[in-house]
mmCIF file of C-alpha atoms in Angstrom:
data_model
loop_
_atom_site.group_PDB
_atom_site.id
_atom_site.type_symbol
_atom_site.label_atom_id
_atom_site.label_comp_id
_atom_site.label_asym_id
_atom_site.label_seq_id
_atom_site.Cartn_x
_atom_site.Cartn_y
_atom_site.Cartn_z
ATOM 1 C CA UNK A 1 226.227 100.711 60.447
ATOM 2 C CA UNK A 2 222.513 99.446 61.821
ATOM 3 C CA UNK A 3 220.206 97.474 59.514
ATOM 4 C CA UNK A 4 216.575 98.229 59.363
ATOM 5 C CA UNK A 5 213.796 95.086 58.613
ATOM 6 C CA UNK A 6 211.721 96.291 56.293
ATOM 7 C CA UNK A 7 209.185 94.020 55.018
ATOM 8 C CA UNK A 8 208.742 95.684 51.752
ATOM 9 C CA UNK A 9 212.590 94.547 51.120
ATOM 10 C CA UNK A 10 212.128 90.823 50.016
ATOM 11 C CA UNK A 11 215.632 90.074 49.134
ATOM 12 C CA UNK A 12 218.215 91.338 51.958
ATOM 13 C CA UNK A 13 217.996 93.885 55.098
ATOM 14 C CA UNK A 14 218.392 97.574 53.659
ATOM 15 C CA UNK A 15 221.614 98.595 55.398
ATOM 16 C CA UNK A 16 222.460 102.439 57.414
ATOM 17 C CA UNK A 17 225.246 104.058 57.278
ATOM 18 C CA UNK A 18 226.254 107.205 58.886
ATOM 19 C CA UNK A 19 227.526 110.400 56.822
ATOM 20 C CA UNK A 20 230.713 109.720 59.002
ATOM 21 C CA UNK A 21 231.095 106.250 57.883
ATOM 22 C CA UNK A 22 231.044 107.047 54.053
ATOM 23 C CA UNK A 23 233.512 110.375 54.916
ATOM 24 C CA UNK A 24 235.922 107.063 55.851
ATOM 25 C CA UNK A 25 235.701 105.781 51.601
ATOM 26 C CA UNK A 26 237.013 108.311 49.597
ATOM 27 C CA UNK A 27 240.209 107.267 48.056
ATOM 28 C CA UNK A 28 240.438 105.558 45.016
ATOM 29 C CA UNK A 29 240.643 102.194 45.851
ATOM 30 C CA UNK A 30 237.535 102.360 47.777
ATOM 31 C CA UNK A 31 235.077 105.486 46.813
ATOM 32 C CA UNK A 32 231.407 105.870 48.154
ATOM 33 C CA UNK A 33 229.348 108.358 47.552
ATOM 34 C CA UNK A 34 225.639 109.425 48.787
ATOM 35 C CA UNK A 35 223.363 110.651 46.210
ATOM 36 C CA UNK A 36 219.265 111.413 47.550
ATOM 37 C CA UNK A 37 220.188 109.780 50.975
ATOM 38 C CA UNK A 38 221.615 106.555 49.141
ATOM 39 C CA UNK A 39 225.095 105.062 49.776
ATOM 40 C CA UNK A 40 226.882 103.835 46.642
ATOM 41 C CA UNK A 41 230.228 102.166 46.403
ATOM 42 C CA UNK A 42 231.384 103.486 42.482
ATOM 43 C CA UNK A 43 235.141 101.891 42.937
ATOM 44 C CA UNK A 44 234.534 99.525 39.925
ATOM 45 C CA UNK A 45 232.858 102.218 38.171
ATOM 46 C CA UNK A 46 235.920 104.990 38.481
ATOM 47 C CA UNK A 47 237.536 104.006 35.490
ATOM 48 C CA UNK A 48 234.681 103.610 33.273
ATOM 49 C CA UNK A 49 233.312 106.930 34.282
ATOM 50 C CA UNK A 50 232.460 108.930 31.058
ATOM 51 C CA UNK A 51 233.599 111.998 32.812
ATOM 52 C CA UNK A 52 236.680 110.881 34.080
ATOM 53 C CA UNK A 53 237.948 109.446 37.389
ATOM 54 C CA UNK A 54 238.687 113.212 38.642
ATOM 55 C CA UNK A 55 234.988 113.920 38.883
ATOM 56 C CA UNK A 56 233.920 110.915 40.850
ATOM 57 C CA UNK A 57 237.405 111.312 43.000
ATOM 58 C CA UNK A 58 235.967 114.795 44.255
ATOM 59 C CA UNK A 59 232.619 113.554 45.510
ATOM 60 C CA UNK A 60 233.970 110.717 47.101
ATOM 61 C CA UNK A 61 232.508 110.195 50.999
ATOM 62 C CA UNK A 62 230.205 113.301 50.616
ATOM 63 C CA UNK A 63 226.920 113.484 49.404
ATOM 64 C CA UNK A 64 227.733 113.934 46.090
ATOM 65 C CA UNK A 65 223.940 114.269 44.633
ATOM 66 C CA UNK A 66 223.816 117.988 43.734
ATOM 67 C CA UNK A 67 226.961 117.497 41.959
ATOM 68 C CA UNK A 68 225.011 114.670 39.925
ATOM 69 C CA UNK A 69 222.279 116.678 39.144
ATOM 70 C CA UNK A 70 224.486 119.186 38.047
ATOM 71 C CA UNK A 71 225.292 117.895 35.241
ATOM 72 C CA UNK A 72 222.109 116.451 34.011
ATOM 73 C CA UNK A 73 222.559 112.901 33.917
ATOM 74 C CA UNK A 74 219.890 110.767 32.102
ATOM 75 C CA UNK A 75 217.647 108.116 33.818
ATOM 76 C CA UNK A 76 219.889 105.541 31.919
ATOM 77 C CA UNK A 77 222.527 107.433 34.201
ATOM 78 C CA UNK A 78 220.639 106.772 37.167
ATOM 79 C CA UNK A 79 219.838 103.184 36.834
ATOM 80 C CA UNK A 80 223.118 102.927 36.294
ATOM 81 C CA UNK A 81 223.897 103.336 40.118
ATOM 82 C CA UNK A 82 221.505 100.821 40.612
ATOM 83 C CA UNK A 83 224.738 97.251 41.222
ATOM 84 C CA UNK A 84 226.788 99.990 43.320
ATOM 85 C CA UNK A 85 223.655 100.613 45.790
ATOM 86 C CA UNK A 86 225.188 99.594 49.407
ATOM 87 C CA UNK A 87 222.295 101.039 51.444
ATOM 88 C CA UNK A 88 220.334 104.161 52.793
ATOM 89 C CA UNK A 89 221.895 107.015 54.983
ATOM 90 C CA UNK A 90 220.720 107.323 57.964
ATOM 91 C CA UNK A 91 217.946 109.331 59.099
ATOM 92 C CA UNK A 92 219.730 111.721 61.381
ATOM 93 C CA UNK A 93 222.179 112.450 58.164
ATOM 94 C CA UNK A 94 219.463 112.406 55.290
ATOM 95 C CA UNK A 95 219.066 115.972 53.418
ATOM 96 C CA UNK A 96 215.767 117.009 51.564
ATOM 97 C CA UNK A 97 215.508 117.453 47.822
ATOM 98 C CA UNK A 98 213.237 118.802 45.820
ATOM 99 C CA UNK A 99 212.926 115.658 44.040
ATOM 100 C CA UNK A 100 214.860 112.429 43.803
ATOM 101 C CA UNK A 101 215.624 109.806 41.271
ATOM 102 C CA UNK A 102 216.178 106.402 42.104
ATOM 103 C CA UNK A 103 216.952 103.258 39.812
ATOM 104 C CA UNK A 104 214.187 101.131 39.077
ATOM 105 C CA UNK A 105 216.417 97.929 40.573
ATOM 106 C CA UNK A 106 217.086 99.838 43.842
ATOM 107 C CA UNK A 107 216.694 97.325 46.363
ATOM 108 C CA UNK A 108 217.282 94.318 44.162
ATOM 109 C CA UNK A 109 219.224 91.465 45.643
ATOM 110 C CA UNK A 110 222.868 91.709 45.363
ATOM 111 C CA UNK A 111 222.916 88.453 44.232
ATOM 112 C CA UNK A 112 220.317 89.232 41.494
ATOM 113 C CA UNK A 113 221.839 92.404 40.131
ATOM 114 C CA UNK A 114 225.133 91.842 38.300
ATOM 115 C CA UNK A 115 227.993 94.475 38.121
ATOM 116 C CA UNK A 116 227.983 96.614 35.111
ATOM 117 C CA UNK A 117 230.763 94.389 33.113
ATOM 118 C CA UNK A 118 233.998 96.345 32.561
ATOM 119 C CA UNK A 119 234.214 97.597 29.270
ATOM 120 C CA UNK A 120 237.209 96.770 27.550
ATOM 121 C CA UNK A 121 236.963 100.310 25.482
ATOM 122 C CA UNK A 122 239.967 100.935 27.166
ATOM 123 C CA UNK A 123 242.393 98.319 25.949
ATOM 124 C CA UNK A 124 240.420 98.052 22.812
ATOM 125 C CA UNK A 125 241.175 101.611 22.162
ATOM 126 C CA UNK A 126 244.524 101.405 23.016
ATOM 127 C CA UNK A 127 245.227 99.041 20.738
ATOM 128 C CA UNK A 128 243.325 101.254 17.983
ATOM 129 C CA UNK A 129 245.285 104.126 19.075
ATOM 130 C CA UNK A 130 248.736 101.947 18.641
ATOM 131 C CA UNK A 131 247.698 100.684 14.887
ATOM 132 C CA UNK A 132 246.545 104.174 14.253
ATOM 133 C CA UNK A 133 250.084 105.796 15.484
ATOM 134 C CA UNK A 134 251.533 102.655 13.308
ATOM 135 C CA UNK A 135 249.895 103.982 9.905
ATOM 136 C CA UNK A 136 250.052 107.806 10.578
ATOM 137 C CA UNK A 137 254.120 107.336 11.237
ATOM 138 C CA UNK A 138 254.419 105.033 8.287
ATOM 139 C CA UNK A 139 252.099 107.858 5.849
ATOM 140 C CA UNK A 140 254.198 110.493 6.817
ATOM 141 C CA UNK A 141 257.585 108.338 6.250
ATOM 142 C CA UNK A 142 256.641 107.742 3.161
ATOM 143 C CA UNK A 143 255.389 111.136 2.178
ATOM 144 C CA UNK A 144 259.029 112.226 3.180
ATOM 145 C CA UNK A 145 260.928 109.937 1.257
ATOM 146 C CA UNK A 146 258.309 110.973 -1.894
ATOM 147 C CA UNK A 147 258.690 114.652 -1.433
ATOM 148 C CA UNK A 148 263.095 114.215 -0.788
ATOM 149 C CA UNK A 149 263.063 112.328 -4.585
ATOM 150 C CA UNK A 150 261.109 115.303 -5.839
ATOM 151 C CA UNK A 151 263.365 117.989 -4.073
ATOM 152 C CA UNK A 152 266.359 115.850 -5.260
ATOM 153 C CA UNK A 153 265.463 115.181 -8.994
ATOM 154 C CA UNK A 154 264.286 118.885 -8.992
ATOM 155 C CA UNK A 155 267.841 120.009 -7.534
ATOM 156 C CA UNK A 156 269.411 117.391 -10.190
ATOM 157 C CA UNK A 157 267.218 118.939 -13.191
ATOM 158 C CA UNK A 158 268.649 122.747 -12.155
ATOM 159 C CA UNK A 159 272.173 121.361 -12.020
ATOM 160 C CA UNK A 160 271.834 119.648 -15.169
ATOM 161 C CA UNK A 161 270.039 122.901 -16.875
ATOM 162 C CA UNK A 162 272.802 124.848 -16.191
ATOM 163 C CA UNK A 163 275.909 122.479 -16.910
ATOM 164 C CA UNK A 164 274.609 121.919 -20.722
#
């Protein structure tokens, strides 16, 4: 890992790393990614990750930008990447695109650019999903004990039609 001075970077050095160094962060617990010659750390962002954890899991410590591009991910998308910017890839490892996206806040201060906050979809939803399961079981408990007093008055009716 170098660092390069750059004078048009007013808040912190711009950091290198080498294609072998981000090949070192790709488990879970710690998951880079390059995308157009940028490092990223995305380990907060697995599990919010609108297209699962999977997909982020298999570009982890490779350059993972024609797999972005792939799938056609907004500029809302982009400048999403923006708080898990780490620094540039260096030179000898950069690749050439046709043309590359950036977020607006790329070189932002660390300090200055706060993480995406988790959402708590997840727990929320859960919890949805539990009250949901909740009513569902309790409809369909009660639907049975309706249509059993039907079936059983019914069956009561024919015994009684035929006993007279």
């Amino acid at each position: 890992m170098a660092t390069i001075n750059n004078t048009t970077e007013k808040y912190r050095p711009r950091q290198l790393y080498s294609l072998q160094e981000v090949r070192k962060h790709d488990t879970p617990k710690d998951l880079w990614m390059v995308i157009y010659n940028r490092v990223y750390d995305v380990t907060a962002f697995a599990g919010d990750h609108p297209g699962g954890v999977e997909v982020l899991f298999d570009c982890g410590g490779v350059d993972a930008t024609e797999a972005f591009e792939d799938v056609a991910h907004s500029d809302d998308a982009v400048n999403m990447l923006a708080p898990y910017f780490l620094g540039d890839l260096d030179r000898s490892d950069h690749r050439s695109y046709t043309s590359e996206r950036h977020p607006k806040d790329h070189y932002a201060s660390m300090k200055e650019i706060r993480p995406i906050p988790r959402k708590r979809k997840s727990k929320h939803k859960q919890q949805l999903d539990k009250a949901f399961i909740e009513k569902v079981t309790i409809g369909l408990l009660v639907c049975l004990a309706v249509i059993s007093i039907i079936i059983y008055v019914c069956i009561q009716k024919f015994k009684w039609a035929y006993h007279v």
